[in-house]
mmCIF file of C-alpha atoms in Angstrom:
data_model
loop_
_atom_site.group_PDB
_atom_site.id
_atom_site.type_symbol
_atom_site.label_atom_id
_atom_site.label_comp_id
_atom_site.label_asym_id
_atom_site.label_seq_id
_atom_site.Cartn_x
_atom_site.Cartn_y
_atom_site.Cartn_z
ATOM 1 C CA UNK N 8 55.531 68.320 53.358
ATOM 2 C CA UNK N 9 55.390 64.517 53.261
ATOM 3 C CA UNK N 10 51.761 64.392 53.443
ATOM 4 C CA UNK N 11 51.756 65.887 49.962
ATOM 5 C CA UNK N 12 53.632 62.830 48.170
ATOM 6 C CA UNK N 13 51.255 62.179 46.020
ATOM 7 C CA UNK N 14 51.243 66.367 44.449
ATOM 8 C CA UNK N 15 54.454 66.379 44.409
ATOM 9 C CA UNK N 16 54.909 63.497 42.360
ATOM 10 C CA UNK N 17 52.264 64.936 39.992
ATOM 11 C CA UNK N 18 54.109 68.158 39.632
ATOM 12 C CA UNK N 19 57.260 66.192 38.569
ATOM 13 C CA UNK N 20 55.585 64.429 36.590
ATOM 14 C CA UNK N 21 53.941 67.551 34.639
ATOM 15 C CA UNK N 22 57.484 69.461 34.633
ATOM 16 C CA UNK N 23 58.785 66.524 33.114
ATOM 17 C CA UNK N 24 56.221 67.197 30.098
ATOM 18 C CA UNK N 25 56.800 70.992 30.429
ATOM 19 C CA UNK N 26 60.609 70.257 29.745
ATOM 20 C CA UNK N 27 60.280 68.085 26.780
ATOM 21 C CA UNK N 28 58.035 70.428 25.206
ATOM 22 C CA UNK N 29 60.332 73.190 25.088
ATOM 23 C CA UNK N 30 63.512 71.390 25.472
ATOM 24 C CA UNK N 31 62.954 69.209 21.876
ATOM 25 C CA UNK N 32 63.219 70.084 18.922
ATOM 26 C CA UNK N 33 60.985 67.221 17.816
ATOM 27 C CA UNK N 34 57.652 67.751 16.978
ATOM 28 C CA UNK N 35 56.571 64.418 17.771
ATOM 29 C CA UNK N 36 58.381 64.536 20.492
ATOM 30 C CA UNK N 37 56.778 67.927 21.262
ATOM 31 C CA UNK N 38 53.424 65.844 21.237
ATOM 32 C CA UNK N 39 54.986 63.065 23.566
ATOM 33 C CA UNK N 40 55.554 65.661 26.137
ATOM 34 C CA UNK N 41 52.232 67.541 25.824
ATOM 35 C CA UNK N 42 50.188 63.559 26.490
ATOM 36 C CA UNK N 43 52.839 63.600 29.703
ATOM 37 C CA UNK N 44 51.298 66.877 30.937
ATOM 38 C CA UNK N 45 47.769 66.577 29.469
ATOM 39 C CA UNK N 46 47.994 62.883 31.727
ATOM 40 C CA UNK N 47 49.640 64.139 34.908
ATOM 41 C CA UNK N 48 46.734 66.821 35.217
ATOM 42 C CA UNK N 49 44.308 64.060 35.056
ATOM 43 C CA UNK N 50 45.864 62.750 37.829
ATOM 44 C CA UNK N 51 46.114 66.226 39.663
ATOM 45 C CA UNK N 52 42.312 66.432 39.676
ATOM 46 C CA UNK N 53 41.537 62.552 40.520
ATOM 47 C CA UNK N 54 43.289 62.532 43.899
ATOM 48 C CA UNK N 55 41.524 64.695 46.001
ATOM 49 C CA UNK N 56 38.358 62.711 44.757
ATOM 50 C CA UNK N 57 39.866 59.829 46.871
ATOM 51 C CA UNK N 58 38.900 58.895 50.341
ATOM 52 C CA UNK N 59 41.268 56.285 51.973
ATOM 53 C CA UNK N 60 38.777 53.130 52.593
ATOM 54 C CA UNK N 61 36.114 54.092 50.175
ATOM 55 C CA UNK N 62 34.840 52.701 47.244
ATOM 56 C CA UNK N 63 34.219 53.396 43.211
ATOM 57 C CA UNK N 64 31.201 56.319 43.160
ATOM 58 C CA UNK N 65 28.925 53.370 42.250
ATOM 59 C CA UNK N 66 25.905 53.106 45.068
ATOM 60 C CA UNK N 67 25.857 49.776 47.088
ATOM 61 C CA UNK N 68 23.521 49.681 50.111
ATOM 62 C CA UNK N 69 26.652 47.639 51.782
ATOM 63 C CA UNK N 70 28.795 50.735 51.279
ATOM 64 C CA UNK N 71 28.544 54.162 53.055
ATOM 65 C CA UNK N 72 31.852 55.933 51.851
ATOM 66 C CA UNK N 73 32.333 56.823 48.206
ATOM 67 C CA UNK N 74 35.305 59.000 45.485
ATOM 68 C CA UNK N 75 34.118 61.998 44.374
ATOM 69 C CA UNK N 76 32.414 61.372 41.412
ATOM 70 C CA UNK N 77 33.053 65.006 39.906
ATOM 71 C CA UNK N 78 36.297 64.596 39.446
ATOM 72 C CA UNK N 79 36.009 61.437 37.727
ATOM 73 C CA UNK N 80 33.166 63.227 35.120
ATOM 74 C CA UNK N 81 35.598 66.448 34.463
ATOM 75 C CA UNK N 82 38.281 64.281 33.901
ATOM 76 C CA UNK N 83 36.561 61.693 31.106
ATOM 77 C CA UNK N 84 35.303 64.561 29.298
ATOM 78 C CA UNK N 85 39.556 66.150 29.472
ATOM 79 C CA UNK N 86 40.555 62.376 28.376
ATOM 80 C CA UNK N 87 38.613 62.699 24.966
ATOM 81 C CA UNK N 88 39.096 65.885 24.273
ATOM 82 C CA UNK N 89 42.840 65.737 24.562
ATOM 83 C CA UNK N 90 42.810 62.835 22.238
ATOM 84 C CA UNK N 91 40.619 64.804 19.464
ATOM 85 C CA UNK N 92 43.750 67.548 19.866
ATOM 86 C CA UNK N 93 46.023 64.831 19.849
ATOM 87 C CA UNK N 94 44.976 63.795 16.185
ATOM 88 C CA UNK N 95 44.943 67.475 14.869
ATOM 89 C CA UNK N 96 48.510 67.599 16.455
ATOM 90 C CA UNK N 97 49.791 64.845 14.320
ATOM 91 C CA UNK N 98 48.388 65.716 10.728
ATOM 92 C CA UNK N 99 50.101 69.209 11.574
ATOM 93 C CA UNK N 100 53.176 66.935 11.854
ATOM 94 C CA UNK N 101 52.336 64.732 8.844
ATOM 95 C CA UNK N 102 51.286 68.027 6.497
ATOM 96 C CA UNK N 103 54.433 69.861 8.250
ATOM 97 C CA UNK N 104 56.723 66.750 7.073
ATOM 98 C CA UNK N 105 55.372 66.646 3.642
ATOM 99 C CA UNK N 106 55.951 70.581 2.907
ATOM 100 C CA UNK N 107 59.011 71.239 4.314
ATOM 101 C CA UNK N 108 60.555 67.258 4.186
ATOM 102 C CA UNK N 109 61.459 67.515 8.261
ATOM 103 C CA UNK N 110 59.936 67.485 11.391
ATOM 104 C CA UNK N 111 62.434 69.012 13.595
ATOM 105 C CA UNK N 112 61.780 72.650 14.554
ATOM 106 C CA UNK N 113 65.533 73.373 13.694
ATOM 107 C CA UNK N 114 65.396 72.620 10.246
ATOM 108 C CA UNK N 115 62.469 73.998 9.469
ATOM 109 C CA UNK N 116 62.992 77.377 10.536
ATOM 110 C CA UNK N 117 66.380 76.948 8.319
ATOM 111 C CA UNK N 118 64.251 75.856 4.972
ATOM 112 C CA UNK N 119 62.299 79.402 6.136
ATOM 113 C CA UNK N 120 64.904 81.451 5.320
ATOM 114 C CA UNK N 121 66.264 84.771 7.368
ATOM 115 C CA UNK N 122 63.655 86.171 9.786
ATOM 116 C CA UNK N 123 61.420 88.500 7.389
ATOM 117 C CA UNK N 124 60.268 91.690 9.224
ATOM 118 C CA UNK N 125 56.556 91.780 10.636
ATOM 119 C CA UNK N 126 55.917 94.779 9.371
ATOM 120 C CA UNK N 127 57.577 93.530 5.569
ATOM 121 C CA UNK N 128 55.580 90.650 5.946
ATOM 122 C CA UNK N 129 52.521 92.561 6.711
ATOM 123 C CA UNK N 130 53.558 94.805 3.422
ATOM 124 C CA UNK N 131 53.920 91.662 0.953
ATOM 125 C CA UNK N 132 50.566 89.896 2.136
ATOM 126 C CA UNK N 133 48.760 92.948 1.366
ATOM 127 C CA UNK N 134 50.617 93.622 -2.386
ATOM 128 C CA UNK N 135 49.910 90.063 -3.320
ATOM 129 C CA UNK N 136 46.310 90.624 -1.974
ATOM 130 C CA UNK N 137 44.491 88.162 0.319
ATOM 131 C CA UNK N 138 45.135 84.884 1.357
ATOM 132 C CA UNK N 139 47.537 84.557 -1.735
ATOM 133 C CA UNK N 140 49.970 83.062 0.543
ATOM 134 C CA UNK N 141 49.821 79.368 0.045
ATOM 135 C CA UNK N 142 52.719 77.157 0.213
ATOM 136 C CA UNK V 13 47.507 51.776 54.785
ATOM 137 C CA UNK V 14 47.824 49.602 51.571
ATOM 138 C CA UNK V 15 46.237 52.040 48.945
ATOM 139 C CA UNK V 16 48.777 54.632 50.113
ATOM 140 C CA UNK V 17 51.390 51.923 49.692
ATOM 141 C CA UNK V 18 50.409 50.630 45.761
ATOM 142 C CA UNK V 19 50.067 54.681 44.941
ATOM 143 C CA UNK V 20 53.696 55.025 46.103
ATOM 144 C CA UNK V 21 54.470 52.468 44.373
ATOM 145 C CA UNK V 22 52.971 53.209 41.088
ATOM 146 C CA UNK V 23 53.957 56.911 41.268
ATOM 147 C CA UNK V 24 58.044 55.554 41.815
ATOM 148 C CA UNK V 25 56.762 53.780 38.211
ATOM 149 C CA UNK V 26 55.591 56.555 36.784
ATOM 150 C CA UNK V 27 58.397 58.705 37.373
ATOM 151 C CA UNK V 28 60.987 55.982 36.266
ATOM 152 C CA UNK V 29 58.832 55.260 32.635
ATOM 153 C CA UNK V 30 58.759 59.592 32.636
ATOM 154 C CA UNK V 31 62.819 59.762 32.973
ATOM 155 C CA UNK V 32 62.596 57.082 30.185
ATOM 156 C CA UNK V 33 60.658 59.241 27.839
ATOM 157 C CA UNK V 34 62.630 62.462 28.569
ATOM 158 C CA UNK V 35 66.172 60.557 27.601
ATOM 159 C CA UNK V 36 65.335 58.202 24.891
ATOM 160 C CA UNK V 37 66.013 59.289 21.211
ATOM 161 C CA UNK V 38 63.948 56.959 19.137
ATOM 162 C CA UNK V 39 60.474 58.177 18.692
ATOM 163 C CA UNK V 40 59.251 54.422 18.878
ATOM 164 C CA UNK V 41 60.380 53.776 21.997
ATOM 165 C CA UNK V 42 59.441 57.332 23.517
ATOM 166 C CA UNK V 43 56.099 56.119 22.189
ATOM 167 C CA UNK V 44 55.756 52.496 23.606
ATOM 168 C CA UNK V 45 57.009 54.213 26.777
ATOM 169 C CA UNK V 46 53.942 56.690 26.613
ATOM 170 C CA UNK V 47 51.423 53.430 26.075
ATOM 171 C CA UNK V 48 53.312 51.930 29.547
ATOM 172 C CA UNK V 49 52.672 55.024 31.135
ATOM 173 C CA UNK V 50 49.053 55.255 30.104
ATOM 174 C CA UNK V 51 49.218 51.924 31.860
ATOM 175 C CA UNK V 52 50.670 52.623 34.601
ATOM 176 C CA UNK V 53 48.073 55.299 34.814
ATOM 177 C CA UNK V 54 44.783 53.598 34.454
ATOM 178 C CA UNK V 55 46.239 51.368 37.235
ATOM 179 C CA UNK V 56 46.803 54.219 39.728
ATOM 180 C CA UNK V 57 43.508 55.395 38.401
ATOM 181 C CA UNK V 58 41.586 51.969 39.597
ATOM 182 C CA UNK V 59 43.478 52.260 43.127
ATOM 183 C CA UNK V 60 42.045 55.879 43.624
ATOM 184 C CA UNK V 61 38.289 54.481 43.081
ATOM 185 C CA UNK V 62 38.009 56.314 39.846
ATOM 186 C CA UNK V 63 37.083 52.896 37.703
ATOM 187 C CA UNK V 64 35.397 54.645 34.541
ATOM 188 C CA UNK V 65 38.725 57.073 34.150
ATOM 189 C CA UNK V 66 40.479 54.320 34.705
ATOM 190 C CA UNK V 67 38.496 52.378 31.341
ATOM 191 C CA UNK V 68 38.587 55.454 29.562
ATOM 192 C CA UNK V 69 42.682 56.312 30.034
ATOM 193 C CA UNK V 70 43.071 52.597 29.426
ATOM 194 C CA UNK V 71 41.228 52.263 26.076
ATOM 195 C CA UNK V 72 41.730 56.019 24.677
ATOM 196 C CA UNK V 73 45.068 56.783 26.192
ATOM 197 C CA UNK V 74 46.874 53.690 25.700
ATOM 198 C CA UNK V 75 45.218 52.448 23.275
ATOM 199 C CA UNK V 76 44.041 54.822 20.843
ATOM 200 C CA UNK V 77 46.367 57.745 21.072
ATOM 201 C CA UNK V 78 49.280 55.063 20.770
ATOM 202 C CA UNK V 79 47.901 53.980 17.141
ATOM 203 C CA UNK V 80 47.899 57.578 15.983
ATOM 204 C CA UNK V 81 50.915 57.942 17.389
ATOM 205 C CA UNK V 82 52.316 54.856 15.407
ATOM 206 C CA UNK V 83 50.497 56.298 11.923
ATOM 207 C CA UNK V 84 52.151 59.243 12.345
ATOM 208 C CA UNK V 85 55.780 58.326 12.746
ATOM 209 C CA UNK V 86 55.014 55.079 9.527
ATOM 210 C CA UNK V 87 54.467 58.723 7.663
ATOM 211 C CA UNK V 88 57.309 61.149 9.363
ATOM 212 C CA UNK V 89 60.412 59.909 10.740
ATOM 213 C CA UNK V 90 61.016 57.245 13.816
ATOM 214 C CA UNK V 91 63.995 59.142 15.297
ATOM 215 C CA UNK V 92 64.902 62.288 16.529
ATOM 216 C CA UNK V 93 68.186 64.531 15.450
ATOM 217 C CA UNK V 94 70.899 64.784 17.523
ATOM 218 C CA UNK V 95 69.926 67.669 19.612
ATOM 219 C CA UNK V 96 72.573 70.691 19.480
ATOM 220 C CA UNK V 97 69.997 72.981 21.278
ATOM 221 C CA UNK V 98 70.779 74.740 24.418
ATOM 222 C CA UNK V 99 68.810 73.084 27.273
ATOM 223 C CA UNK V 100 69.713 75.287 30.095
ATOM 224 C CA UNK V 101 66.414 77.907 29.280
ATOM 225 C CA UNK V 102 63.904 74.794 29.359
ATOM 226 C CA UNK V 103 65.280 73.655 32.332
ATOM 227 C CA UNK V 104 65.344 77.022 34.090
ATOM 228 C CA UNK V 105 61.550 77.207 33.073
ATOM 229 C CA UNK V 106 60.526 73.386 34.300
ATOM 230 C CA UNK V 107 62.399 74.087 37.521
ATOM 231 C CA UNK V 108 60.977 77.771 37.961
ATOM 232 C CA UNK V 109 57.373 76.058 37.302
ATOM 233 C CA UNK V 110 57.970 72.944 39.684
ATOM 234 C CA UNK V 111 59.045 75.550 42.512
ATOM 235 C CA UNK V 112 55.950 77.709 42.153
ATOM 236 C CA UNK V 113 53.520 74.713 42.177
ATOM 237 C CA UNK V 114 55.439 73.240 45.219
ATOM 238 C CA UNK V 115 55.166 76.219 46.789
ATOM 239 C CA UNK V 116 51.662 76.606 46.674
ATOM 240 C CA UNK V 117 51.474 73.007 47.964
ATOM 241 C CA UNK V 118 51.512 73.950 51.627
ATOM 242 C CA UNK V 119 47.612 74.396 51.788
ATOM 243 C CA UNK V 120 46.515 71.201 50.004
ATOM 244 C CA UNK V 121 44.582 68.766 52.059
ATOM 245 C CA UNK V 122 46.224 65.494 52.940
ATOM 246 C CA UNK V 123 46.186 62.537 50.728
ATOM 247 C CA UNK V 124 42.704 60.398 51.209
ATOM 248 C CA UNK V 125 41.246 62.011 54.002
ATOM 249 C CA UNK V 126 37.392 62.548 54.012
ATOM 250 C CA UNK V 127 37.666 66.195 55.552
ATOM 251 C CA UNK V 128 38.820 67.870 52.285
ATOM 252 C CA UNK V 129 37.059 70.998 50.553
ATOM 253 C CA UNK V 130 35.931 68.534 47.734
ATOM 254 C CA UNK V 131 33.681 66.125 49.673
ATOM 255 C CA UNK V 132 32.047 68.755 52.063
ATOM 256 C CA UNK V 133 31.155 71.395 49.597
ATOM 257 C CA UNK V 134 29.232 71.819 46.199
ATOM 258 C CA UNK V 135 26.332 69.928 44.984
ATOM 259 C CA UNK V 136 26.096 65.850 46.545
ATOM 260 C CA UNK V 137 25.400 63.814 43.502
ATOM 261 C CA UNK V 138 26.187 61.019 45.519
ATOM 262 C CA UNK V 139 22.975 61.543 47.299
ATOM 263 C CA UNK V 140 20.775 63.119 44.601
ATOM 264 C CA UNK V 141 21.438 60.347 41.861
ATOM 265 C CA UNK V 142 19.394 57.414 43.148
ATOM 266 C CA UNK V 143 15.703 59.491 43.541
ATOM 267 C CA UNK V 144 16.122 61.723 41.068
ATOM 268 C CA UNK V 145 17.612 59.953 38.186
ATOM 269 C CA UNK V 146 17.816 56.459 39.759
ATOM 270 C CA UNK V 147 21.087 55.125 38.299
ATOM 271 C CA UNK V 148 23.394 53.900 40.796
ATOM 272 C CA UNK V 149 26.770 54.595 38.630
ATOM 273 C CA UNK V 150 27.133 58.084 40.007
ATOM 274 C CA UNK V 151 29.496 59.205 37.667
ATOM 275 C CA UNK V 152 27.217 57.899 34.381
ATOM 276 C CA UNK V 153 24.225 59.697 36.168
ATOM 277 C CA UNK V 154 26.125 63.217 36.148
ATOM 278 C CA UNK V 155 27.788 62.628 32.819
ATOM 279 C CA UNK V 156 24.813 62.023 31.076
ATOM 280 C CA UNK V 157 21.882 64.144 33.410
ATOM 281 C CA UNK V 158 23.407 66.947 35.527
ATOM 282 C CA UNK V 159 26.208 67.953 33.633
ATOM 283 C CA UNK V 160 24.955 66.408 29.554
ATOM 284 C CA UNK V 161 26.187 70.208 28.169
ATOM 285 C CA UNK V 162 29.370 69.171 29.065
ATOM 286 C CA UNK V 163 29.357 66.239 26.755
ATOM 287 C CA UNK V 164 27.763 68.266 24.317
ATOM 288 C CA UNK V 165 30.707 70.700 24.534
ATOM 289 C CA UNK V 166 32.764 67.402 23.579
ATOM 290 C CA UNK V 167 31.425 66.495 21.447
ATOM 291 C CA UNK V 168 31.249 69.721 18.951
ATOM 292 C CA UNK V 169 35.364 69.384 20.086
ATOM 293 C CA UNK V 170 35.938 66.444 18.699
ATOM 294 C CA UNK V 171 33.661 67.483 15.920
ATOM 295 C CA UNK V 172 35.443 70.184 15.402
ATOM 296 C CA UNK V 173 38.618 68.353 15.327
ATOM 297 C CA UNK V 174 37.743 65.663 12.705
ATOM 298 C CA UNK V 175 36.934 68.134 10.494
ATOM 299 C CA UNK V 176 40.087 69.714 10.728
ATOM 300 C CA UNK V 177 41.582 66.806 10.367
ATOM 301 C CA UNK V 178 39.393 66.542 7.429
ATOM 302 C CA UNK V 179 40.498 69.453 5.287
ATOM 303 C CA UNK V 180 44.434 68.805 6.224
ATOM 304 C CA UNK V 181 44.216 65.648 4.959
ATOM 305 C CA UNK V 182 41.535 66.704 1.918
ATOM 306 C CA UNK V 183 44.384 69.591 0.798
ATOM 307 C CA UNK V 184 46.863 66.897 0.540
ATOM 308 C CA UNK V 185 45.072 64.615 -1.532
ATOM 309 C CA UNK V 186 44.127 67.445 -4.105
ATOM 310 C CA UNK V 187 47.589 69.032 -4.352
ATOM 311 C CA UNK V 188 48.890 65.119 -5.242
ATOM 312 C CA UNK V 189 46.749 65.103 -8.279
ATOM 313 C CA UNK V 190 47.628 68.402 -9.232
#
């Protein structure tokens, strides 16, 4: 079990971010936890890439052992990805803060009122015809 | 002997700036504490031999993702309310998900060694690169030759995303004047 320090640790890690996502109310927070979990997967795929006294993938006639460089091409690709969802994340939060004057998940669903029916809601879209819904 | 040694090491730091983030209220501080831990990572990145994640999680992840952070909380608020939710469902969930992953640890290959699945199987760009493309950063030569779909599926992503971004931001504007 030892040998597998370095999962384990990225498993806690990614937990950690599970938690805080559903544990917080916080929508920033929310966010916080998702770059936690989003980060610890990078690491998830990087380590088997490794090879204990080898080099960068970078090709040096002086050098015979080398990482994994598919790994390391997944993983960029992950990096800006997450931080193009990362930005649509936050103006949610900045347009959710400017309708409804919170960001905490509590509060909000307060301002919403009592839980309306699906099918009611379902009903009311269609009487006030399409896409007539806007806050 | 001493690569195995720093990763401890920087995985114990990890896990201490993670507890940090999990317990502390402000949302300032939860996230400078994300920027240390994009740090933190880069650095554990560079000791695993993966130098252009390393750049990447260093510039992007600390860097950038911290300043949108920061221009979102100068227009929401900076700390969190007092939480009066029940925690024991989240925590049954992290801890149900943390024993199924360690579970399915058993068949994982050891840290570092050169006999894992990864290294023996699939295609070896670490051979093909130099005749075939000749650039010697492997990982540049498979970005932007074997695998450049890939980065064309990124970038119509992050396309996608700024115009998102775009019209959330464009709706605001318009229902100010109004």
């Amino acid at each position: 079990m030892i040998v597998h320090f370095s999962q384990i640790a990225t498993i806690l890690l990614m937990v950690a971010g599970l938690y805080v996502v559903i544990a917080r109310g916080n929508m920033v927070k929310k966010l916080i936890g998702l770059s936690l979990f989003q980060t610890s997967v990078y690491l998830l795929y990087i380590l088997p890439g490794k090879v204990l006294g080898g080099t960068p993938p970078i090709l040096d006639p002086a050098r015979a052992v080398y990482a994994n460089p598919l790994p390391h091409v997944l993983i960029l690709t992950a990096i800006v990805v997450g931080i193009a969802t990362l930005a649509l994340g936050l103006t949610l939060v900045v347009r959710i803060k400017e309708a409804y004057g919170t960001i905490e998940e509590d509060e909000i669903l307060a301002k919403e009122g009592p839980k309306e029916n699906l099918k009611d809601r379902v009903r009311n879209r269609s009487k006030s015809g399409r896409g007539g819904t806007a806050a | 002997m001493i690569e195995t040694t720093v990763t401890i090491l920087l995985l114990l730091m990890l896990g201490a700036v993670t507890i940090g983030i999990v317990r502390v209220r402000g949302l300032f501080a939860a996230v400078v504490l994300l920027g240390v831990y994009s740090f933190l990572m880069a650095t554990l990145f560079v000791v695993l031999d993966a130098v252009d994640v390393a750049m990447t999680e260093a510039a992007v992840g600390a860097g950038v993702s911290t300043v949108f952070f920061l221009g979102a909380l100068s227009l929401t608020d900076t700390v969190e309310a007092p939480g009066k939710r029940r925690q024991i469902m989240p925590l049954f969930v992290a801890v149900v998900t943390a024993g199924a992953l360690l579970w399915g640890l058993s068949d994982l290959p050891e840290f570092g060694s050169p006999d894992q699945p990864i290294h023996r199987q699939g295609a070896d760009y670490l051979v093909r690169s130099m005749p075939e493309t000749g650039i010697a950063n492997v990982v540049s030569a498979v970005l932007a030759s074997y695998r450049g779909f890939d980065t064309l599926g990124e970038t119509t992503v992050v396309f996608t995303a700024g115009m998102g971004i775009l019209a959330l931001l464009r709706r605001r504007r318009g229902e100010g004047k109004s």
